[in-house]
Amino acid sequence: MEDTNEPTITVRANGSLRVKGATLIGANGEVITTKETYSLCRCGCSKDKPFCDGSHRDCEFDDPGVHALVE
C-alpha cells in the first residue's frame, strides 16, 4: 500500500480499526478527537468505546481482518 496524505482506515487482524488522518465526530456532531492516528474498537469489549483499549486480547476477539472488496 502506498503512503498517501489521504485518510485511511486499516482493519487490524484480531484487533482494532486503525484510523489515520480523519477527525472523529460523535452522534451529537461534536468532535471527539483530532488526533492524527487512533484506534477504534471492533470487538465490543473496550471500556473506552469508541476507542480500542486492547480488550480484544482478553475477550479473545477473532477476525483476521481479511474481507472481499465491496464496491
N, CA, C and O atoms as a DFTB+ gen file, in Angstrom:
284 C
 N C O
     1  1       0.834      -1.180       0.000
     2  2       0.000       0.000       0.000
     3  2       0.880       1.245       0.000
     4  3       1.833       1.344       0.773
     5  1       0.563       2.157      -0.843
     6  2       1.332       3.380      -0.978
     7  2       0.990       4.356       0.144
     8  3      -0.178       4.486       0.510
     9  1       1.984       5.039       0.691
    10  2       1.751       6.031       1.727
    11  2       1.253       7.314       1.070
    12  3       1.945       7.905       0.241
    13  1       0.049       7.741       1.445
    14  2      -0.532       8.948       0.885
    15  2      -0.956       9.877       2.004
    16  3      -0.906       9.520       3.181
    17  1      -1.371      11.063       1.624
    18  2      -1.912      12.007       2.599
    19  2      -3.411      11.831       2.770
    20  3      -4.048      12.567       3.523
    21  1      -3.975      10.848       2.067
    22  2      -5.401      10.556       2.171
    23  2      -5.698       9.897       3.520
    24  3      -4.872       9.140       4.029
    25  1      -6.870      10.178       4.105
    26  2      -7.252       9.460       5.319
    27  2      -7.358       7.966       5.029
    28  3      -7.801       7.569       3.951
    29  1      -6.953       7.139       5.991
    30  2      -7.051       5.691       5.834
    31  2      -7.624       5.061       7.095
    32  3      -7.461       5.574       8.202
    33  1      -8.304       3.925       6.895
    34  2      -8.764       3.083       7.997
    35  2      -8.258       1.686       7.682
    36  3      -8.584       1.121       6.638
    37  1      -7.464       1.134       8.581
    38  2      -6.878      -0.179       8.372
    39  2      -7.465      -1.163       9.363
    40  3      -7.442      -0.925      10.570
    41  1      -7.998      -2.281       8.851
    42  2      -8.516      -3.347       9.699
    43  2      -7.320      -4.166      10.174
    44  3      -6.563      -4.704       9.367
    45  1      -7.163      -4.251      11.471
    46  2      -6.036      -4.992      12.037
    47  2      -6.489      -6.395      12.420
    48  3      -7.527      -6.561      13.060
    49  1      -5.723      -7.395      12.033
    50  2      -6.074      -8.784      12.322
    51  2      -6.332      -8.977      13.809
    52  3      -5.497      -8.631      14.645
    53  1      -7.488      -9.530      14.129
    54  2      -7.882      -9.825      15.517
    55  2      -7.812      -8.612      16.430
    56  3      -7.617      -8.751      17.638
    57  1      -7.972      -7.413      15.853
    58  2      -7.861      -6.197      16.661
    59  2      -8.714      -5.054      16.171
    60  3      -9.830      -5.243      15.685
    61  1      -8.177      -3.887      16.306
    62  2      -8.910      -2.637      16.099
    63  2      -8.940      -2.179      14.642
    64  3      -8.375      -2.807      13.746
    65  1      -9.622      -1.060      14.455
    66  2      -9.563      -0.307      13.205
    67  2      -8.590       0.834      13.449
    68  3      -8.821       1.657      14.335
    69  1      -7.517       0.903      12.690
    70  2      -6.502       1.953      12.840
    71  2      -6.853       3.072      11.878
    72  3      -6.872       2.870      10.664
    73  1      -7.131       4.260      12.418
    74  2      -7.556       5.407      11.625
    75  2      -6.416       6.412      11.558
    76  3      -5.806       6.747      12.574
    77  1      -6.139       6.886      10.356
    78  2      -5.080       7.876      10.169
    79  2      -5.611       9.014       9.295
    80  3      -6.118       8.784       8.197
    81  1      -5.487      10.246       9.802
    82  2      -5.810      11.421       9.014
    83  2      -7.277      11.771       8.924
    84  3      -7.692      12.430       7.971
    85  1      -8.086      11.341       9.906
    86  2      -9.515      11.650       9.884
    87  2      -9.960      12.149      11.256
    88  3      -9.515      11.637      12.284
    89  1     -10.838      13.146      11.268
    90  2     -11.415      13.663      12.503
    91  2     -12.598      12.786      12.885
    92  3     -13.438      12.483      12.038
    93  1     -12.679      12.375      14.144
    94  2     -13.779      11.550      14.632
    95  2     -14.850      12.459      15.218
    96  3     -14.578      13.262      16.111
    97  1     -16.072      12.326      14.705
    98  2     -17.199      13.157      15.129
    99  2     -18.269      12.262      15.734
   100  3     -18.622      11.235      15.153
   101  1     -18.789      12.644      16.900
   102  2     -19.797      11.855      17.602
   103  2     -21.190      12.045      17.025
   104  3     -21.402      12.870      16.136
   105  1     -22.145      11.262      17.548
   106  2     -23.530      11.296      17.093
   107  2     -24.169      12.672      17.287
   108  3     -25.106      13.029      16.573
   109  1     -23.668      13.437      18.244
   110  2     -24.201      14.770      18.502
   111  2     -23.553      15.849      17.631
   112  3     -23.869      17.031      17.768
   113  1     -22.646      15.442      16.734
   114  2     -21.978      16.386      15.842
   115  2     -20.730      17.014      16.421
   116  3     -20.065      17.800      15.747
   117  1     -20.399      16.681      17.662
   118  2     -19.216      17.238      18.318
   119  2     -17.973      16.407      17.986
   120  3     -18.044      15.186      17.849
   121  1     -16.844      17.090      17.861
   122  2     -15.577      16.422      17.580
   123  2     -15.140      15.639      18.818
   124  3     -15.079      16.186      19.919
   125  1     -14.837      14.349      18.626
   126  2     -14.368      13.501      19.717
   127  2     -12.846      13.550      19.797
   128  3     -12.286      13.635      20.890
   129  1     -12.175      13.498      18.652
   130  2     -10.721      13.612      18.639
   131  2     -10.247      14.176      17.307
   132  3     -10.859      13.970      16.259
   133  1      -9.150      14.884      17.389
   134  2      -8.496      15.409      16.188
   135  2      -7.100      14.806      16.051
   136  3      -6.292      15.278      15.252
   137  1      -6.817      13.758      16.836
   138  2      -5.503      13.104      16.743
   139  2      -5.263      12.642      15.319
   140  3      -6.205      12.281      14.614
   141  1      -4.020      12.651      14.894
   142  2      -3.653      12.201      13.551
   143  2      -3.895      10.704      13.378
   144  3      -4.313      10.265      12.307
   145  1      -3.633       9.912      14.429
   146  2      -3.788       8.466      14.366
   147  2      -4.420       7.971      15.664
   148  3      -4.029       8.391      16.753
   149  1      -5.400       7.075      15.539
   150  2      -6.046       6.486      16.704
   151  2      -6.664       5.143      16.294
   152  3      -6.808       4.859      15.105
   153  1      -7.023       4.331      17.273
   154  2      -7.614       3.023      17.009
   155  2      -9.024       2.962      17.572
   156  3      -9.279       3.409      18.690
   157  1      -9.934       2.405      16.786
   158  2     -11.321       2.235      17.195
   159  2     -11.602       0.776      17.510
   160  3     -11.081      -0.125      16.852
   161  1     -12.434       0.550      18.528
   162  2     -12.800      -0.794      18.955
   163  2     -13.606      -1.496      17.867
   164  3     -14.480      -0.903      17.234
   165  1     -13.292      -2.763      17.667
   166  2     -14.009      -3.602      16.723
   167  2     -14.609      -4.823      17.417
   168  3     -15.486      -5.485      16.862
   169  1     -14.140      -5.120      18.623
   170  2     -14.566      -6.334      19.321
   171  2     -15.784      -6.107      20.215
   172  3     -16.503      -7.054      20.534
   173  1     -16.018      -4.861      20.621
   174  2     -17.130      -4.551      21.516
   175  2     -16.782      -4.649      22.990
   176  3     -17.634      -4.374      23.834
   177  1     -15.563      -5.029      23.326
   178  2     -15.172      -5.236      24.724
   179  2     -14.483      -4.036      25.371
   180  3     -14.293      -4.026      26.587
   181  1     -14.108      -3.030      24.593
   182  2     -13.374      -1.884      25.128
   183  2     -14.183      -1.153      26.192
   184  3     -15.397      -0.997      26.066
   185  1     -13.509      -0.715      27.223
   186  2     -14.141       0.099      28.258
   187  2     -13.999       1.580      27.937
   188  3     -14.419       2.431      28.720
   189  1     -13.409       1.887      26.787
   190  2     -13.175       3.270      26.359
   191  2     -13.755       3.502      24.953
   192  3     -13.174       4.231      24.149
   193  1     -14.910       2.873      24.667
   194  2     -15.511       3.000      23.339
   195  2     -15.732       4.460      23.003
   196  3     -16.099       5.227      23.893
   197  1     -15.530       4.881      21.780
   198  2     -15.317       4.062      20.609
   199  2     -13.858       3.646      20.414
   200  3     -13.532       2.979      19.432
   201  1     -12.979       4.034      21.342
   202  2     -11.557       3.757      21.185
   203  2     -11.197       2.346      21.651
   204  3     -11.844       1.786      22.536
   205  1     -10.177       1.794      21.052
   206  2      -9.643       0.492      21.443
   207  2      -8.781       0.670      22.695
   208  3      -7.964       1.587      22.773
   209  1      -8.975      -0.216      23.666
   210  2      -8.120      -0.206      24.861
   211  2      -7.339      -1.510      25.000
   212  3      -6.745      -1.777      26.045
   213  1      -7.342      -2.329      23.932
   214  2      -6.615      -3.589      23.952
   215  2      -7.422      -4.759      24.496
   216  3      -6.900      -5.869      24.603
   217  1      -8.693      -4.531      24.843
   218  2      -9.522      -5.587      25.422
   219  2      -9.750      -6.765      24.484
   220  3     -10.119      -7.849      24.936
   221  1      -9.533      -6.568      23.180
   222  2      -9.729      -7.661      22.224
   223  2      -8.847      -8.861      22.567
   224  3      -9.195      -9.999      22.252
   225  1      -7.720      -8.611      23.203
   226  2      -6.835      -9.712      23.600
   227  2      -7.471     -10.540      24.721
   228  3      -7.412     -11.770      24.703
   229  1      -8.079      -9.856      25.697
   230  2      -8.689     -10.557      26.833
   231  2      -9.970     -11.280      26.444
   232  3     -10.253     -12.358      26.967
   233  1     -10.743     -10.705      25.541
   234  2     -12.011     -11.354      25.163
   235  2     -11.829     -12.289      23.969
   236  3     -12.801     -12.813      23.426
   237  1     -10.584     -12.490      23.571
   238  2     -10.227     -13.424      22.507
   239  2     -10.971     -13.150      21.201
   240  3     -11.447     -14.073      20.541
   241  1     -11.065     -11.880      20.839
   242  2     -11.693     -11.477      19.581
   243  2     -10.978     -12.155      18.421
   244  3      -9.748     -12.156      18.353
   245  1     -11.753     -12.729      17.511
   246  2     -11.170     -13.490      16.414
   247  2     -11.785     -13.058      15.082
   248  3     -12.896     -13.467      14.746
   249  1     -11.079     -12.255      14.350
   250  2     -11.447     -11.878      12.988
   251  2     -10.154     -11.484      12.291
   252  3      -9.509     -10.515      12.690
   253  1      -9.767     -12.221      11.258
   254  2      -8.480     -11.973      10.611
   255  2      -8.383     -10.640       9.886
   256  3      -7.290     -10.226       9.502
   257  1      -9.508      -9.963       9.694
   258  2      -9.455      -8.645       9.050
   259  2      -9.269      -8.698       7.541
   260  3      -8.925      -7.692       6.921
   261  1      -9.492      -9.858       6.951
   262  2      -9.358     -10.011       5.506
   263  2     -10.771     -10.180       4.942
   264  3     -11.461     -11.153       5.247
   265  1     -11.182      -9.228       4.126
   266  2     -12.525      -9.228       3.590
   267  2     -12.502      -8.936       2.095
   268  3     -11.567      -8.315       1.589
   269  1     -13.517      -9.378       1.410
   270  2     -13.624      -9.146      -0.032
   271  2     -13.869      -7.671      -0.305
   272  3     -14.466      -6.971       0.513
   273  1     -13.408      -7.204      -1.453
   274  2     -13.625      -5.836      -1.881
   275  2     -15.111      -5.592      -2.093
   276  3     -15.784      -6.362      -2.778
   277  1     -15.616      -4.518      -1.504
   278  2     -17.014      -4.129      -1.658
   279  2     -17.037      -2.857      -2.479
   280  3     -16.417      -1.857      -2.119
   281  1     -17.755      -2.907      -3.579
   282  2     -17.841      -1.718      -4.434
   283  2     -19.257      -1.243      -4.541
   284  3     -19.527      -0.252      -5.220
